[in-house]
PDB file of C-alpha atoms and ligand atoms in Angstrom:
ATOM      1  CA  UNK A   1      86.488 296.376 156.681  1.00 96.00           C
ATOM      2  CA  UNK A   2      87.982 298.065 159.637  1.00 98.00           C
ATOM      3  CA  UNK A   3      88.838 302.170 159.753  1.00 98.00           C
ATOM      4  CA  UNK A   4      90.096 304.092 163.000  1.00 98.00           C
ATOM      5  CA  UNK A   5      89.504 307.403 162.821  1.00 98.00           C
ATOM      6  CA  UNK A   6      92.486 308.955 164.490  1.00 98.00           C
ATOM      7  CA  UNK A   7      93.056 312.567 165.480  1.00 98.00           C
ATOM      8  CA  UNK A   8      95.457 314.478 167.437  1.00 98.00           C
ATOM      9  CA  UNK A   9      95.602 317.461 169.986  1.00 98.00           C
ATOM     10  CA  UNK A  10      92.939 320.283 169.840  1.00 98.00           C
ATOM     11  CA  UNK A  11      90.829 318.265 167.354  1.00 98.00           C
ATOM     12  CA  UNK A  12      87.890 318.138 170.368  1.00 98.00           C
ATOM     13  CA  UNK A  13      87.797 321.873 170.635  1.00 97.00           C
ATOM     14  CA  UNK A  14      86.393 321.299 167.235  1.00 98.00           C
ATOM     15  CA  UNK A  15      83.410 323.990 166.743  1.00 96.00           C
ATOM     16  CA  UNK A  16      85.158 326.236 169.507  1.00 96.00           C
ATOM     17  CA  UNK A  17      88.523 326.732 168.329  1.00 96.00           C
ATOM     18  CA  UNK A  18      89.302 329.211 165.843  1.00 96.00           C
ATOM     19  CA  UNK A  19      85.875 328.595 163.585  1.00 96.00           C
ATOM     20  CA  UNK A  20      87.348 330.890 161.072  1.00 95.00           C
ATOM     21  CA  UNK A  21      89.575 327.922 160.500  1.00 95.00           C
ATOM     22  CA  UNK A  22      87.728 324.823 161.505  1.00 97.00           C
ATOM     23  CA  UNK A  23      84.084 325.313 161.125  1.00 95.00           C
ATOM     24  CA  UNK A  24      81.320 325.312 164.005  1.00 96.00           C
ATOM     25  CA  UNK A  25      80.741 321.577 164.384  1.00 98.00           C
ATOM     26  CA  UNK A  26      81.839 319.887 167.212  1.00 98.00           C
ATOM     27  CA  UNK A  27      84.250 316.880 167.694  1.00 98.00           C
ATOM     28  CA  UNK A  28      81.282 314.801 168.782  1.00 98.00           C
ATOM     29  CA  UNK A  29      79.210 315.538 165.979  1.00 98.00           C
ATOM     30  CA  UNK A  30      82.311 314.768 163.418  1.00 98.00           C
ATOM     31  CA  UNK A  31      81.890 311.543 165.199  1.00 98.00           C
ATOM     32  CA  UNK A  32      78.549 311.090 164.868  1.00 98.00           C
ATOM     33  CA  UNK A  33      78.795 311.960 160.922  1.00 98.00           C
ATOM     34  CA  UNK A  34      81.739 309.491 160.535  1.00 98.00           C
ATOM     35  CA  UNK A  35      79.711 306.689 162.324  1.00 98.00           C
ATOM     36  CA  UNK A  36      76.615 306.811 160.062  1.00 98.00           C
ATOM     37  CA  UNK A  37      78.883 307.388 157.220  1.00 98.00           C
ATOM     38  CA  UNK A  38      80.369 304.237 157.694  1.00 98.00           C
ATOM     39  CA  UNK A  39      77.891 302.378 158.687  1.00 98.00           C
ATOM     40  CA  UNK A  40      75.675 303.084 155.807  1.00 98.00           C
ATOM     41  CA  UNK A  41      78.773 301.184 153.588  1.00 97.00           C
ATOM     42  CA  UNK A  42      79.439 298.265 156.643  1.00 96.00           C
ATOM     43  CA  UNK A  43      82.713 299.538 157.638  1.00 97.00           C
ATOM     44  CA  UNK A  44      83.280 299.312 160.936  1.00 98.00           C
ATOM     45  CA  UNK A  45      85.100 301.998 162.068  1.00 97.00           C
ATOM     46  CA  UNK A  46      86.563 303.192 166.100  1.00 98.00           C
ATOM     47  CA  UNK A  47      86.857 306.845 166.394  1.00 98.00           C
ATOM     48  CA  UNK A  48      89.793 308.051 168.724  1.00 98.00           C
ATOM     49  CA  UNK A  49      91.164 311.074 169.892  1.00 98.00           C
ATOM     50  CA  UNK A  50      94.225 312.593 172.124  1.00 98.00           C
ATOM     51  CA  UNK A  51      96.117 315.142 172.779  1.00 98.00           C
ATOM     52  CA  UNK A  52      98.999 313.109 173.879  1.00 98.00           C
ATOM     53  CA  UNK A  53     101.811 311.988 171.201  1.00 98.00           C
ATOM     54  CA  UNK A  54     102.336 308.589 172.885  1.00 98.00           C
ATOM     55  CA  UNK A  55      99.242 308.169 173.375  1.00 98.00           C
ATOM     56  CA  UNK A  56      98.622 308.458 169.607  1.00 98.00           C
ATOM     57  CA  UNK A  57     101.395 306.217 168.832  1.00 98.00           C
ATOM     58  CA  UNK A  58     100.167 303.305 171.233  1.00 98.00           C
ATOM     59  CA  UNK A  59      96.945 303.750 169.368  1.00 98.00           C
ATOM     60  CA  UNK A  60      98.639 303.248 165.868  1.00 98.00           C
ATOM     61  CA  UNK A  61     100.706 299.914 167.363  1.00 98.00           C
ATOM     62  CA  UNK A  62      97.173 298.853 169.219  1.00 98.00           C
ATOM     63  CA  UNK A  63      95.535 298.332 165.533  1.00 98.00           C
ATOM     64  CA  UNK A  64      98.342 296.511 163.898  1.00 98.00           C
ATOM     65  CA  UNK A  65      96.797 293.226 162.821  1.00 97.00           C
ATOM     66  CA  UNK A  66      93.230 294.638 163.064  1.00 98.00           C
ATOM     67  CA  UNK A  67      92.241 297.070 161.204  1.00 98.00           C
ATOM     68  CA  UNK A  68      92.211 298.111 157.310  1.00 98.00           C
ATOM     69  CA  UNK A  69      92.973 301.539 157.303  1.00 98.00           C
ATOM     70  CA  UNK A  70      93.492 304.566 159.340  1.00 98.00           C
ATOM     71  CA  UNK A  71      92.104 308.023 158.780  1.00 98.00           C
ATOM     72  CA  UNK A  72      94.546 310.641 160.367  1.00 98.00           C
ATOM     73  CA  UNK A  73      94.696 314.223 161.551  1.00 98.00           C
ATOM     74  CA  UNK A  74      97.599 314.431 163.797  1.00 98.00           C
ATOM     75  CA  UNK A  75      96.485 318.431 164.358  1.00 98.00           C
ATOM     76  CA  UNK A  76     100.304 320.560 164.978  1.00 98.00           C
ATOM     77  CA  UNK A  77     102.090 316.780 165.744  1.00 98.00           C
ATOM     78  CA  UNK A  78     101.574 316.994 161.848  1.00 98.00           C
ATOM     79  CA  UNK A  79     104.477 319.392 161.676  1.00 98.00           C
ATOM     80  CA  UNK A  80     106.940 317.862 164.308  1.00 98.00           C
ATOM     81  CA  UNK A  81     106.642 314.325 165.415  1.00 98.00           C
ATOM     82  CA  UNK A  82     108.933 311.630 163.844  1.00 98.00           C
ATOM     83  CA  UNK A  83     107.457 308.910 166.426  1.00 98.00           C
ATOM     84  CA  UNK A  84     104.231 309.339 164.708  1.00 98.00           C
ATOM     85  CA  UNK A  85     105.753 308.713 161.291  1.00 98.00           C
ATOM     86  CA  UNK A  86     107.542 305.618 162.559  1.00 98.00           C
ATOM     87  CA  UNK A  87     104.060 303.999 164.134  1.00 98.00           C
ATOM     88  CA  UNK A  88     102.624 304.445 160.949  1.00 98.00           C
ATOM     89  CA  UNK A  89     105.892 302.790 159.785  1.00 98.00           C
ATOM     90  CA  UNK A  90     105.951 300.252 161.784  1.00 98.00           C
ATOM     91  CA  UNK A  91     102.279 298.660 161.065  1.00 98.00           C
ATOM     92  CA  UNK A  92     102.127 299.084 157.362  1.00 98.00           C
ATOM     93  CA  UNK A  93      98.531 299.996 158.001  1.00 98.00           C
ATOM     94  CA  UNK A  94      97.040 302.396 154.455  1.00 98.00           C
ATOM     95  CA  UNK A  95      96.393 305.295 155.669  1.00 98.00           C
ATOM     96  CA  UNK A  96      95.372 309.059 154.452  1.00 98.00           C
ATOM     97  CA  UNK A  97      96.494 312.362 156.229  1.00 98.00           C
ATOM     98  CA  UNK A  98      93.742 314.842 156.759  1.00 98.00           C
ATOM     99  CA  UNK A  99      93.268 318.702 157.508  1.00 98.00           C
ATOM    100  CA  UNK A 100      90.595 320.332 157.985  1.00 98.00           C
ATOM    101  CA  UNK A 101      91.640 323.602 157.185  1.00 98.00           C
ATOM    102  CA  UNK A 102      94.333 324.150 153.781  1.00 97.00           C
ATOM    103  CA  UNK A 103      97.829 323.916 155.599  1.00 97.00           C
ATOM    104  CA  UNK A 104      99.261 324.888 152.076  1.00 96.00           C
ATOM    105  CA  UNK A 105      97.983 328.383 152.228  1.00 97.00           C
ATOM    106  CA  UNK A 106      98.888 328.586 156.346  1.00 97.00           C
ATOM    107  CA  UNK A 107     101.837 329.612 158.225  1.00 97.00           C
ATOM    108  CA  UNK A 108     105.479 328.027 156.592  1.00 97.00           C
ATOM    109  CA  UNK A 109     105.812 325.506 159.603  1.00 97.00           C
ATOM    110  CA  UNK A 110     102.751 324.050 158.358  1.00 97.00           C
ATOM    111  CA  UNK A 111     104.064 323.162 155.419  1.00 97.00           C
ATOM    112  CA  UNK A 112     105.870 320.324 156.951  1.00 98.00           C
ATOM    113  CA  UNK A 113     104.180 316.846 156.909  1.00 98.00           C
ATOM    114  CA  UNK A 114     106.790 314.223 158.870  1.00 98.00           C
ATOM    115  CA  UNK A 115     103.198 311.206 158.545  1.00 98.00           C
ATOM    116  CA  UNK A 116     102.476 312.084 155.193  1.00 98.00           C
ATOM    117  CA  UNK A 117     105.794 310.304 154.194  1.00 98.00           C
ATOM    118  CA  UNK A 118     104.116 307.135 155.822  1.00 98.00           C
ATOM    119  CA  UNK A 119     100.595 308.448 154.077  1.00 98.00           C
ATOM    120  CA  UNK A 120      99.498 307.195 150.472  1.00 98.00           C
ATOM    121  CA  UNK A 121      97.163 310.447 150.164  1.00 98.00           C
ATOM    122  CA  UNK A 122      96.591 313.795 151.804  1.00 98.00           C
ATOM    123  CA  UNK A 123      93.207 315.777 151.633  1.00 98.00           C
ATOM    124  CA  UNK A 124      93.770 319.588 153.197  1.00 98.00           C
ATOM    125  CA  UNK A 125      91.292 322.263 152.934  1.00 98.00           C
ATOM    126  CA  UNK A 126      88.247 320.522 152.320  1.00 98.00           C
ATOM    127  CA  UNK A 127      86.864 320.517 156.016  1.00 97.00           C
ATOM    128  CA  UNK A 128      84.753 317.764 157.936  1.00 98.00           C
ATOM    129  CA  UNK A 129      83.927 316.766 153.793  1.00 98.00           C
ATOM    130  CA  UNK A 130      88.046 315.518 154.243  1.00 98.00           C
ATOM    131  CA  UNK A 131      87.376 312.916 156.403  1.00 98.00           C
ATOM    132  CA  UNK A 132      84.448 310.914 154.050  1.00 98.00           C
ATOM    133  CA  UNK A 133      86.712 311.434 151.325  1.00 98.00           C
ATOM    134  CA  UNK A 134      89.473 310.084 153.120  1.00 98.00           C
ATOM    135  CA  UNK A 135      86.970 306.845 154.039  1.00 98.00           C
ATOM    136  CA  UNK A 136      85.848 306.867 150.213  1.00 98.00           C
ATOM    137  CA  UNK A 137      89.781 306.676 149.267  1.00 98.00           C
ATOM    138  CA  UNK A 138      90.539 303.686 151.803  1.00 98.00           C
ATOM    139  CA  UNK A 139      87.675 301.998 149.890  1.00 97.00           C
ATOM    140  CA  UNK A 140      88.988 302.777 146.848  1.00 96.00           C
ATOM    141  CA  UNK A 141      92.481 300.657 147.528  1.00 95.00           C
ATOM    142  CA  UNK A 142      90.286 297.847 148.905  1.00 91.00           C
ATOM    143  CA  UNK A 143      88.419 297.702 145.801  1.00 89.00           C
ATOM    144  CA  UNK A 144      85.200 298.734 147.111  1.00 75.00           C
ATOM    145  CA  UNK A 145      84.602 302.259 145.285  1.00 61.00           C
TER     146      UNK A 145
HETATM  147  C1  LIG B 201      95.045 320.834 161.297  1.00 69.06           C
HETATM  148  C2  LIG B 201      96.160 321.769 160.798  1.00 69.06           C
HETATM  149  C3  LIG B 201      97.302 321.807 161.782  1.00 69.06           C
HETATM  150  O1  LIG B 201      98.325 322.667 161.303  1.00 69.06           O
HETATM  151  C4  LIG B 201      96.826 322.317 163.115  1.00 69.06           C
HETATM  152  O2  LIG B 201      97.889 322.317 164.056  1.00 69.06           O
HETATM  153  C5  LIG B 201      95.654 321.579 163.633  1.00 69.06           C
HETATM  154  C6  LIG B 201      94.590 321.217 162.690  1.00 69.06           C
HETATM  155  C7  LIG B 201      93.821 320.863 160.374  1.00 69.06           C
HETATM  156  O3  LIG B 201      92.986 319.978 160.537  1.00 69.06           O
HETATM  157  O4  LIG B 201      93.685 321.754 159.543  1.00 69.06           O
HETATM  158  O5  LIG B 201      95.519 321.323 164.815  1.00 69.06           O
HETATM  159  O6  LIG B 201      95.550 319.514 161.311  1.00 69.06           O
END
């Protein structure tokens, strides 16, 4: 089984943006936790991050044919981009929408999702724990819980 971990802009100022909102860890140690995490149940997974929309989308179209699932935190191109929807679209890949911090209790132009119409689950608010769930839940659909 295949996973790309995919997140969006800001996501490696993880541990120095805002850590009211996001916590102190770093993007490279989210990395790190995801690796192990996955490799202690033989997925192999590709983390990947950007703070560029197209580049996000070529990533999307890049694992069409190759890979099982895709975790995603498309950071503020949550609330706005329509390309990222349609890449999600487009390859049919399962995939779950994650944020770190509960956009349901944030500002009101948080509270628009245009991927998680291309999503079959969301996990907000539960911090880096969001992201193994999210894993655990691709699992899940491949019958491997
Ligand atoms: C976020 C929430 C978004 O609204 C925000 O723009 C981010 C991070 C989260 O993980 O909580 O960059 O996706």
């Amino acid at each position: 089984m295949k996973i790309l971990v995919l997140n969006g802009p800001n996501l490696n100022m993880l541990g120095i943006r805002e850590p009211d909102l996001y916590g102190k860890v770093s993007y490279a140690a989210l990395v790190r936790m995801v690796e192990r995490y996955c490799a202690e149940r033989q997925i192999e997974c590709e983390c990947y991050q950007s703070n560029h929309e197209g580049d996000l989308v070529d990533r999307i179209q890049a694992a069409y044919g190759n890979t099982d699932g895709i975790v995603f935190n498309p950071g503020a191109y949550t609330h706005t981009s329509v390309a990222l929807l349609d890449a999600l679209k487009a390859v049919q890949i399962p995939t779950v929408e994650v944020h770190i911090s509960d956009v349901s209790s944030r500002e009101e132009f948080r509270q628009i999702s245009y991927v998680r119409l291309a999503c079959f689950a969301t996990i907000t608010g539960h911090g880096l724990d969001g992201y193994l769930e999210a894993i655990d839940l691709i699992r899940e659909r491949f019958g491997k819980a």
